[in-house]
């Protein structure tokens, strides 16, 4: 399976998608309009070490809700990601049992190598 979870309006996601081209045969999943299902999130979690690694602390809601002042556990991270798309660190690239999370250069290069 080859799937990319991204936010269409995010300039960083747009830049990374362009860098990962060609995207033939890859399912592009726009998370604002379609969200992330429990099954998809659990599949991502199985490929990484924690829900926290999938969680974006840069989300505006993170500070607005005062979550930065709270001790969050794995269930909290999981439920927040399911509740609102903005809490998923993006993009998330899933390629045949491998996962690449976020926009760090190493992650993007790894995704590009795995896709092509």
mmCIF file of N, CA and C in Angstrom:
data_model
loop_
_atom_site.group_PDB
_atom_site.id
_atom_site.type_symbol
_atom_site.label_atom_id
_atom_site.label_comp_id
_atom_site.label_asym_id
_atom_site.label_seq_id
_atom_site.Cartn_x
_atom_site.Cartn_y
_atom_site.Cartn_z
ATOM 1 N N UNK A 1 0.835 -1.177 0.000
ATOM 2 C CA UNK A 1 0.000 0.000 0.000
ATOM 3 C C UNK A 1 0.880 1.242 0.000
ATOM 4 N N UNK A 2 0.471 2.213 -0.782
ATOM 5 C CA UNK A 2 1.154 3.502 -0.844
ATOM 6 C C UNK A 2 0.104 4.589 -0.640
ATOM 7 N N UNK A 3 0.253 5.319 0.475
ATOM 8 C CA UNK A 3 -0.739 6.326 0.818
ATOM 9 C C UNK A 3 -0.042 7.527 1.458
ATOM 10 N N UNK A 4 -0.503 8.719 1.084
ATOM 11 C CA UNK A 4 0.033 9.941 1.670
ATOM 12 C C UNK A 4 -1.118 10.719 2.303
ATOM 13 N N UNK A 5 -1.000 10.951 3.608
ATOM 14 C CA UNK A 5 -1.958 11.765 4.339
ATOM 15 C C UNK A 5 -1.401 13.184 4.362
ATOM 16 N N UNK A 6 -2.176 14.139 3.846
ATOM 17 C CA UNK A 6 -1.669 15.510 3.733
ATOM 18 C C UNK A 6 -2.813 16.496 3.910
ATOM 19 N N UNK A 7 -2.446 17.763 4.038
ATOM 20 C CA UNK A 7 -3.413 18.849 4.119
ATOM 21 C C UNK A 7 -3.251 19.679 2.857
ATOM 22 N N UNK A 8 -4.297 19.744 2.067
ATOM 23 C CA UNK A 8 -4.245 20.388 0.764
ATOM 24 C C UNK A 8 -3.847 21.863 0.841
ATOM 25 N N UNK A 9 -4.262 22.557 1.885
ATOM 26 C CA UNK A 9 -3.994 23.984 1.998
ATOM 27 C C UNK A 9 -2.636 24.304 2.617
ATOM 28 N N UNK A 10 -1.907 23.291 3.029
ATOM 29 C CA UNK A 10 -0.606 23.476 3.684
ATOM 30 C C UNK A 10 0.486 23.637 2.623
ATOM 31 N N UNK A 11 1.165 24.775 2.647
ATOM 32 C CA UNK A 11 2.231 25.051 1.672
ATOM 33 C C UNK A 11 3.366 24.035 1.777
ATOM 34 N N UNK A 12 3.693 23.632 2.997
ATOM 35 C CA UNK A 12 4.762 22.652 3.191
ATOM 36 C C UNK A 12 4.373 21.314 2.569
ATOM 37 N N UNK A 13 3.129 20.882 2.802
ATOM 38 C CA UNK A 13 2.659 19.625 2.197
ATOM 39 C C UNK A 13 2.696 19.711 0.674
ATOM 40 N N UNK A 14 2.265 20.853 0.121
ATOM 41 C CA UNK A 14 2.277 21.032 -1.332
ATOM 42 C C UNK A 14 3.695 20.909 -1.882
ATOM 43 N N UNK A 15 4.646 21.536 -1.191
ATOM 44 C CA UNK A 15 6.043 21.492 -1.619
ATOM 45 C C UNK A 15 6.581 20.056 -1.575
ATOM 46 N N UNK A 16 6.262 19.343 -0.504
ATOM 47 C CA UNK A 16 6.745 17.968 -0.357
ATOM 48 C C UNK A 16 6.107 17.054 -1.394
ATOM 49 N N UNK A 17 4.810 17.202 -1.642
ATOM 50 C CA UNK A 17 4.149 16.382 -2.664
ATOM 51 C C UNK A 17 4.804 16.595 -4.023
ATOM 52 N N UNK A 18 5.125 17.833 -4.333
ATOM 53 C CA UNK A 18 5.795 18.136 -5.600
ATOM 54 C C UNK A 18 7.165 17.454 -5.654
ATOM 55 N N UNK A 19 7.868 17.448 -4.536
ATOM 56 C CA UNK A 19 9.181 16.813 -4.450
ATOM 57 C C UNK A 19 9.086 15.290 -4.597
ATOM 58 N N UNK A 20 7.954 14.707 -4.167
ATOM 59 C CA UNK A 20 7.779 13.255 -4.222
ATOM 60 C C UNK A 20 7.268 12.761 -5.571
ATOM 61 N N UNK A 21 6.940 13.669 -6.473
ATOM 62 C CA UNK A 21 6.414 13.264 -7.786
ATOM 63 C C UNK A 21 7.413 12.409 -8.532
ATOM 64 N N UNK A 22 6.940 11.518 -9.407
ATOM 65 C CA UNK A 22 5.547 11.259 -9.797
ATOM 66 C C UNK A 22 4.811 10.454 -8.724
ATOM 67 N N UNK A 23 3.524 10.706 -8.621
ATOM 68 C CA UNK A 23 2.704 10.068 -7.591
ATOM 69 C C UNK A 23 1.711 9.062 -8.173
ATOM 70 N N UNK A 24 2.071 8.457 -9.283
ATOM 71 C CA UNK A 24 1.217 7.451 -9.909
ATOM 72 C C UNK A 24 1.049 6.249 -8.994
ATOM 73 N N UNK A 25 -0.179 5.792 -8.826
ATOM 74 C CA UNK A 25 -0.443 4.607 -8.021
ATOM 75 C C UNK A 25 -0.401 4.851 -6.526
ATOM 76 N N UNK A 26 -0.326 6.111 -6.124
ATOM 77 C CA UNK A 26 -0.270 6.461 -4.702
ATOM 78 C C UNK A 26 -1.582 7.143 -4.317
ATOM 79 N N UNK A 27 -2.213 6.647 -3.258
ATOM 80 C CA UNK A 27 -3.456 7.252 -2.791
ATOM 81 C C UNK A 27 -3.134 8.506 -1.989
ATOM 82 N N UNK A 28 -3.664 9.634 -2.444
ATOM 83 C CA UNK A 28 -3.500 10.887 -1.718
ATOM 84 C C UNK A 28 -4.725 11.087 -0.843
ATOM 85 N N UNK A 29 -4.506 11.209 0.443
ATOM 86 C CA UNK A 29 -5.604 11.324 1.402
ATOM 87 C C UNK A 29 -5.580 12.708 2.035
ATOM 88 N N UNK A 30 -6.527 13.555 1.642
ATOM 89 C CA UNK A 30 -6.638 14.905 2.163
ATOM 90 C C UNK A 30 -7.341 14.830 3.512
ATOM 91 N N UNK A 31 -6.645 15.179 4.586
ATOM 92 C CA UNK A 31 -7.151 14.905 5.934
ATOM 93 C C UNK A 31 -8.191 15.898 6.434
ATOM 94 N N UNK A 32 -8.239 17.090 5.870
ATOM 95 C CA UNK A 32 -9.242 18.056 6.336
ATOM 96 C C UNK A 32 -10.631 17.646 5.873
ATOM 97 N N UNK A 33 -10.750 17.246 4.631
ATOM 98 C CA UNK A 33 -12.063 16.891 4.084
ATOM 99 C C UNK A 33 -12.493 15.472 4.443
ATOM 100 N N UNK A 34 -11.532 14.560 4.613
ATOM 101 C CA UNK A 34 -11.881 13.161 4.858
ATOM 102 C C UNK A 34 -11.513 12.656 6.242
ATOM 103 N N UNK A 35 -10.700 13.409 6.977
ATOM 104 C CA UNK A 35 -10.298 12.966 8.309
ATOM 105 C C UNK A 35 -9.438 11.712 8.265
ATOM 106 N N UNK A 36 -9.183 11.191 9.440
ATOM 107 C CA UNK A 36 -8.411 9.959 9.579
ATOM 108 C C UNK A 36 -9.281 8.980 10.350
ATOM 109 N N UNK A 37 -9.425 7.775 9.841
ATOM 110 C CA UNK A 37 -10.251 6.779 10.526
ATOM 111 C C UNK A 37 -9.444 6.096 11.623
ATOM 112 N N UNK A 38 -10.146 5.464 12.533
ATOM 113 C CA UNK A 38 -9.498 4.714 13.599
ATOM 114 C C UNK A 38 -8.603 3.625 13.015
ATOM 115 N N UNK A 39 -9.097 2.915 12.022
ATOM 116 C CA UNK A 39 -8.303 1.849 11.393
ATOM 117 C C UNK A 39 -7.022 2.394 10.769
ATOM 118 N N UNK A 40 -7.132 3.535 10.085
ATOM 119 C CA UNK A 40 -5.946 4.133 9.464
ATOM 120 C C UNK A 40 -4.936 4.572 10.530
ATOM 121 N N UNK A 41 -5.440 5.185 11.591
ATOM 122 C CA UNK A 41 -4.554 5.641 12.656
ATOM 123 C C UNK A 41 -3.861 4.466 13.336
ATOM 124 N N UNK A 42 -4.600 3.404 13.573
ATOM 125 C CA UNK A 42 -3.993 2.220 14.191
ATOM 126 C C UNK A 42 -2.967 1.574 13.267
ATOM 127 N N UNK A 43 -3.233 1.619 11.975
ATOM 128 C CA UNK A 43 -2.271 1.100 11.003
ATOM 129 C C UNK A 43 -0.984 1.925 11.044
ATOM 130 N N UNK A 44 -1.126 3.252 11.112
ATOM 131 C CA UNK A 44 0.052 4.121 11.204
ATOM 132 C C UNK A 44 0.809 3.841 12.499
ATOM 133 N N UNK A 45 0.070 3.716 13.587
ATOM 134 C CA UNK A 45 0.673 3.477 14.907
ATOM 135 C C UNK A 45 1.473 2.174 14.920
ATOM 136 N N UNK A 46 0.986 1.166 14.218
ATOM 137 C CA UNK A 46 1.675 -0.119 14.169
ATOM 138 C C UNK A 46 3.040 -0.001 13.481
ATOM 139 N N UNK A 47 3.225 1.046 12.687
ATOM 140 C CA UNK A 47 4.476 1.232 11.950
ATOM 141 C C UNK A 47 5.451 2.181 12.649
ATOM 142 N N UNK A 48 5.028 2.748 13.777
ATOM 143 C CA UNK A 48 5.878 3.684 14.509
ATOM 144 C C UNK A 48 5.880 3.326 15.990
ATOM 145 N N UNK A 49 6.575 4.107 16.784
ATOM 146 C CA UNK A 49 6.738 3.756 18.187
ATOM 147 C C UNK A 49 5.645 4.254 19.118
ATOM 148 N N UNK A 50 4.825 5.222 18.660
ATOM 149 C CA UNK A 50 3.798 5.769 19.549
ATOM 150 C C UNK A 50 2.823 6.651 18.783
ATOM 151 N N UNK A 51 1.676 6.922 19.398
ATOM 152 C CA UNK A 51 0.753 7.911 18.843
ATOM 153 C C UNK A 51 1.376 9.293 18.947
ATOM 154 N N UNK A 52 2.176 9.493 19.970
ATOM 155 C CA UNK A 52 2.820 10.793 20.158
ATOM 156 C C UNK A 52 3.688 11.159 18.951
ATOM 157 N N UNK A 53 4.328 10.180 18.337
ATOM 158 C CA UNK A 53 5.174 10.451 17.172
ATOM 159 C C UNK A 53 4.355 10.921 15.968
ATOM 160 N N UNK A 54 3.053 10.649 15.975
ATOM 161 C CA UNK A 54 2.150 11.074 14.907
ATOM 162 C C UNK A 54 1.476 12.409 15.226
ATOM 163 N N UNK A 55 1.706 12.922 16.412
ATOM 164 C CA UNK A 55 0.989 14.090 16.925
ATOM 165 C C UNK A 55 1.769 15.378 16.641
ATOM 166 N N UNK A 56 1.051 16.389 16.181
ATOM 167 C CA UNK A 56 1.663 17.678 15.890
ATOM 168 C C UNK A 56 1.471 18.653 17.044
ATOM 169 N N UNK A 57 2.574 19.029 17.653
ATOM 170 C CA UNK A 57 2.535 20.044 18.716
ATOM 171 C C UNK A 57 2.503 21.452 18.130
ATOM 172 N N UNK A 58 2.651 21.561 16.821
ATOM 173 C CA UNK A 58 2.597 22.862 16.154
ATOM 174 C C UNK A 58 1.175 23.316 15.859
ATOM 175 N N UNK A 59 0.228 22.425 16.008
ATOM 176 C CA UNK A 59 -1.171 22.764 15.728
ATOM 177 C C UNK A 59 -1.607 23.933 16.611
ATOM 178 N N UNK A 60 -2.295 24.886 16.024
ATOM 179 C CA UNK A 60 -2.757 26.054 16.782
ATOM 180 C C UNK A 60 -3.650 25.643 17.950
ATOM 181 N N UNK A 61 -4.447 24.617 17.748
ATOM 182 C CA UNK A 61 -5.346 24.153 18.804
ATOM 183 C C UNK A 61 -4.592 23.607 20.012
ATOM 184 N N UNK A 62 -3.356 23.186 19.800
ATOM 185 C CA UNK A 62 -2.560 22.631 20.890
ATOM 186 C C UNK A 62 -2.398 23.661 22.004
ATOM 187 N N UNK A 63 -2.059 24.867 21.648
ATOM 188 C CA UNK A 63 -1.901 25.942 22.641
ATOM 189 C C UNK A 63 -3.251 26.543 23.030
ATOM 190 N N UNK A 64 -4.126 26.712 22.057
ATOM 191 C CA UNK A 64 -5.437 27.313 22.337
ATOM 192 C C UNK A 64 -6.199 26.526 23.399
ATOM 193 N N UNK A 65 -6.087 25.238 23.366
ATOM 194 C CA UNK A 65 -6.780 24.393 24.339
ATOM 195 C C UNK A 65 -5.977 24.184 25.626
ATOM 196 N N UNK A 66 -4.794 24.753 25.682
ATOM 197 C CA UNK A 66 -3.961 24.610 26.864
ATOM 198 C C UNK A 66 -3.353 23.227 27.010
ATOM 199 N N UNK A 67 -3.293 22.481 25.903
ATOM 200 C CA UNK A 67 -2.752 21.121 25.950
ATOM 201 C C UNK A 67 -1.255 21.123 26.241
ATOM 202 N N UNK A 68 -0.586 22.229 25.913
ATOM 203 C CA UNK A 68 0.838 22.337 26.181
ATOM 204 C C UNK A 68 1.137 22.382 27.679
ATOM 205 N N UNK A 69 0.134 22.661 28.497
ATOM 206 C CA UNK A 69 0.292 22.705 29.950
ATOM 207 C C UNK A 69 -0.170 21.420 30.635
ATOM 208 N N UNK A 70 -0.547 20.420 29.846
ATOM 209 C CA UNK A 70 -1.079 19.180 30.404
ATOM 210 C C UNK A 70 -0.124 18.014 30.130
ATOM 211 N N UNK A 71 -0.229 16.998 30.979
ATOM 212 C CA UNK A 71 0.479 15.741 30.742
ATOM 213 C C UNK A 71 -0.426 14.870 29.867
ATOM 214 N N UNK A 72 -0.006 14.616 28.649
ATOM 215 C CA UNK A 72 -0.812 13.815 27.742
ATOM 216 C C UNK A 72 -0.244 12.410 27.641
ATOM 217 N N UNK A 73 -1.142 11.429 27.581
ATOM 218 C CA UNK A 73 -0.754 10.034 27.410
ATOM 219 C C UNK A 73 -1.092 9.554 26.017
ATOM 220 N N UNK A 74 -0.760 8.323 25.724
ATOM 221 C CA UNK A 74 -0.998 7.739 24.406
ATOM 222 C C UNK A 74 -2.468 7.817 23.986
ATOM 223 N N UNK A 75 -3.379 7.516 24.912
ATOM 224 C CA UNK A 75 -4.809 7.595 24.577
ATOM 225 C C UNK A 75 -5.221 9.018 24.240
ATOM 226 N N UNK A 76 -4.633 9.993 24.932
ATOM 227 C CA UNK A 76 -4.930 11.394 24.638
ATOM 228 C C UNK A 76 -4.493 11.754 23.227
ATOM 229 N N UNK A 77 -3.272 11.376 22.869
ATOM 230 C CA UNK A 77 -2.767 11.673 21.527
ATOM 231 C C UNK A 77 -3.653 11.019 20.469
ATOM 232 N N UNK A 78 -3.985 9.777 20.683
ATOM 233 C CA UNK A 78 -4.829 9.032 19.742
ATOM 234 C C UNK A 78 -6.179 9.727 19.572
ATOM 235 N N UNK A 79 -6.844 10.045 20.671
ATOM 236 C CA UNK A 79 -8.170 10.657 20.610
ATOM 237 C C UNK A 79 -8.136 12.050 20.001
ATOM 238 N N UNK A 80 -7.096 12.816 20.284
ATOM 239 C CA UNK A 80 -6.988 14.155 19.707
ATOM 240 C C UNK A 80 -6.797 14.093 18.192
ATOM 241 N N UNK A 81 -5.976 13.168 17.726
ATOM 242 C CA UNK A 81 -5.777 13.019 16.280
ATOM 243 C C UNK A 81 -7.091 12.624 15.604
ATOM 244 N N UNK A 82 -7.835 11.728 16.231
ATOM 245 C CA UNK A 82 -9.121 11.308 15.657
ATOM 246 C C UNK A 82 -10.156 12.432 15.711
ATOM 247 N N UNK A 83 -10.055 13.268 16.722
ATOM 248 C CA UNK A 83 -11.023 14.359 16.912
ATOM 249 C C UNK A 83 -10.855 15.471 15.882
ATOM 250 N N UNK A 84 -9.606 15.834 15.582
ATOM 251 C CA UNK A 84 -9.376 16.965 14.680
ATOM 252 C C UNK A 84 -8.138 16.723 13.828
ATOM 253 N N UNK A 85 -8.290 16.903 12.531
ATOM 254 C CA UNK A 85 -7.221 16.626 11.566
ATOM 255 C C UNK A 85 -5.928 17.388 11.860
ATOM 256 N N UNK A 86 -6.041 18.564 12.443
ATOM 257 C CA UNK A 86 -4.865 19.410 12.644
ATOM 258 C C UNK A 86 -3.834 18.798 13.596
ATOM 259 N N UNK A 87 -4.249 17.810 14.395
ATOM 260 C CA UNK A 87 -3.323 17.198 15.344
ATOM 261 C C UNK A 87 -2.447 16.105 14.725
ATOM 262 N N UNK A 88 -2.707 15.749 13.460
ATOM 263 C CA UNK A 88 -1.851 14.759 12.796
ATOM 264 C C UNK A 88 -0.648 15.478 12.198
ATOM 265 N N UNK A 89 0.545 15.060 12.594
ATOM 266 C CA UNK A 89 1.766 15.620 12.010
ATOM 267 C C UNK A 89 1.740 15.244 10.536
ATOM 268 N N UNK A 90 2.110 16.185 9.691
ATOM 269 C CA UNK A 90 1.974 15.907 8.277
ATOM 270 C C UNK A 90 3.160 16.419 7.468
ATOM 271 N N UNK A 91 3.285 15.827 6.291
ATOM 272 C CA UNK A 91 2.521 14.700 5.767
ATOM 273 C C UNK A 91 2.954 13.390 6.414
ATOM 274 N N UNK A 92 2.084 12.387 6.267
ATOM 275 C CA UNK A 92 2.429 11.028 6.679
ATOM 276 C C UNK A 92 2.420 10.190 5.408
ATOM 277 N N UNK A 93 3.549 9.568 5.135
ATOM 278 C CA UNK A 93 3.689 8.734 3.943
ATOM 279 C C UNK A 93 3.829 7.294 4.403
ATOM 280 N N UNK A 94 2.905 6.451 3.939
ATOM 281 C CA UNK A 94 2.939 5.023 4.264
ATOM 282 C C UNK A 94 3.237 4.273 2.974
ATOM 283 N N UNK A 95 4.338 3.509 2.992
ATOM 284 C CA UNK A 95 4.767 2.783 1.796
ATOM 285 C C UNK A 95 5.158 1.367 2.180
ATOM 286 N N UNK A 96 4.320 0.410 1.817
ATOM 287 C CA UNK A 96 4.656 -1.003 1.980
ATOM 288 C C UNK A 96 5.317 -1.327 3.321
ATOM 289 N N UNK A 97 4.641 -0.991 4.415
ATOM 290 C CA UNK A 97 5.144 -1.328 5.735
ATOM 291 C C UNK A 97 6.149 -0.355 6.320
ATOM 292 N N UNK A 98 6.389 0.736 5.649
ATOM 293 C CA UNK A 98 7.274 1.787 6.158
ATOM 294 C C UNK A 98 6.453 3.052 6.366
ATOM 295 N N UNK A 99 6.867 3.890 7.309
ATOM 296 C CA UNK A 99 6.158 5.140 7.550
ATOM 297 C C UNK A 99 7.163 6.280 7.675
ATOM 298 N N UNK A 100 6.795 7.412 7.096
ATOM 299 C CA UNK A 100 7.612 8.618 7.142
ATOM 300 C C UNK A 100 6.693 9.743 7.611
ATOM 301 N N UNK A 101 7.051 10.360 8.742
ATOM 302 C CA UNK A 101 6.159 11.294 9.415
ATOM 303 C C UNK A 101 6.770 12.681 9.452
ATOM 304 N N UNK A 102 6.040 13.656 8.954
ATOM 305 C CA UNK A 102 6.465 15.043 9.062
ATOM 306 C C UNK A 102 7.307 15.523 7.902
ATOM 307 N N UNK A 103 7.844 16.734 8.078
ATOM 308 C CA UNK A 103 8.522 17.397 6.976
ATOM 309 C C UNK A 103 10.041 17.512 7.148
ATOM 310 N N UNK A 104 10.603 16.789 8.094
ATOM 311 C CA UNK A 104 12.064 16.809 8.257
ATOM 312 C C UNK A 104 12.718 16.260 6.993
ATOM 313 N N UNK A 105 13.840 16.826 6.638
ATOM 314 C CA UNK A 105 14.529 16.447 5.402
ATOM 315 C C UNK A 105 14.765 14.940 5.313
ATOM 316 N N UNK A 106 15.188 14.337 6.417
ATOM 317 C CA UNK A 106 15.470 12.893 6.451
ATOM 318 C C UNK A 106 14.193 12.089 6.154
ATOM 319 N N UNK A 107 13.057 12.530 6.684
ATOM 320 C CA UNK A 107 11.787 11.845 6.443
ATOM 321 C C UNK A 107 11.365 11.949 4.976
ATOM 322 N N UNK A 108 11.504 13.148 4.409
ATOM 323 C CA UNK A 108 11.120 13.379 3.009
ATOM 324 C C UNK A 108 12.016 12.563 2.082
ATOM 325 N N UNK A 109 13.313 12.567 2.352
ATOM 326 C CA UNK A 109 14.240 11.788 1.517
ATOM 327 C C UNK A 109 13.951 10.293 1.610
ATOM 328 N N UNK A 110 13.627 9.818 2.827
ATOM 329 C CA UNK A 110 13.284 8.409 3.007
ATOM 330 C C UNK A 110 12.021 8.038 2.248
ATOM 331 N N UNK A 111 11.024 8.923 2.308
ATOM 332 C CA UNK A 111 9.764 8.685 1.586
ATOM 333 C C UNK A 111 9.998 8.649 0.096
ATOM 334 N N UNK A 112 10.803 9.570 -0.383
ATOM 335 C CA UNK A 112 11.091 9.625 -1.813
ATOM 336 C C UNK A 112 11.787 8.342 -2.276
ATOM 337 N N UNK A 113 12.746 7.875 -1.515
ATOM 338 C CA UNK A 113 13.459 6.648 -1.862
ATOM 339 C C UNK A 113 12.511 5.451 -1.839
ATOM 340 N N UNK A 114 11.618 5.393 -0.853
ATOM 341 C CA UNK A 114 10.683 4.269 -0.736
ATOM 342 C C UNK A 114 9.634 4.270 -1.839
ATOM 343 N N UNK A 115 9.246 5.454 -2.292
ATOM 344 C CA UNK A 115 8.213 5.555 -3.328
ATOM 345 C C UNK A 115 8.742 5.246 -4.721
ATOM 346 N N UNK A 116 10.016 5.504 -4.944
ATOM 347 C CA UNK A 116 10.544 5.376 -6.312
ATOM 348 C C UNK A 116 11.642 4.376 -6.365
#
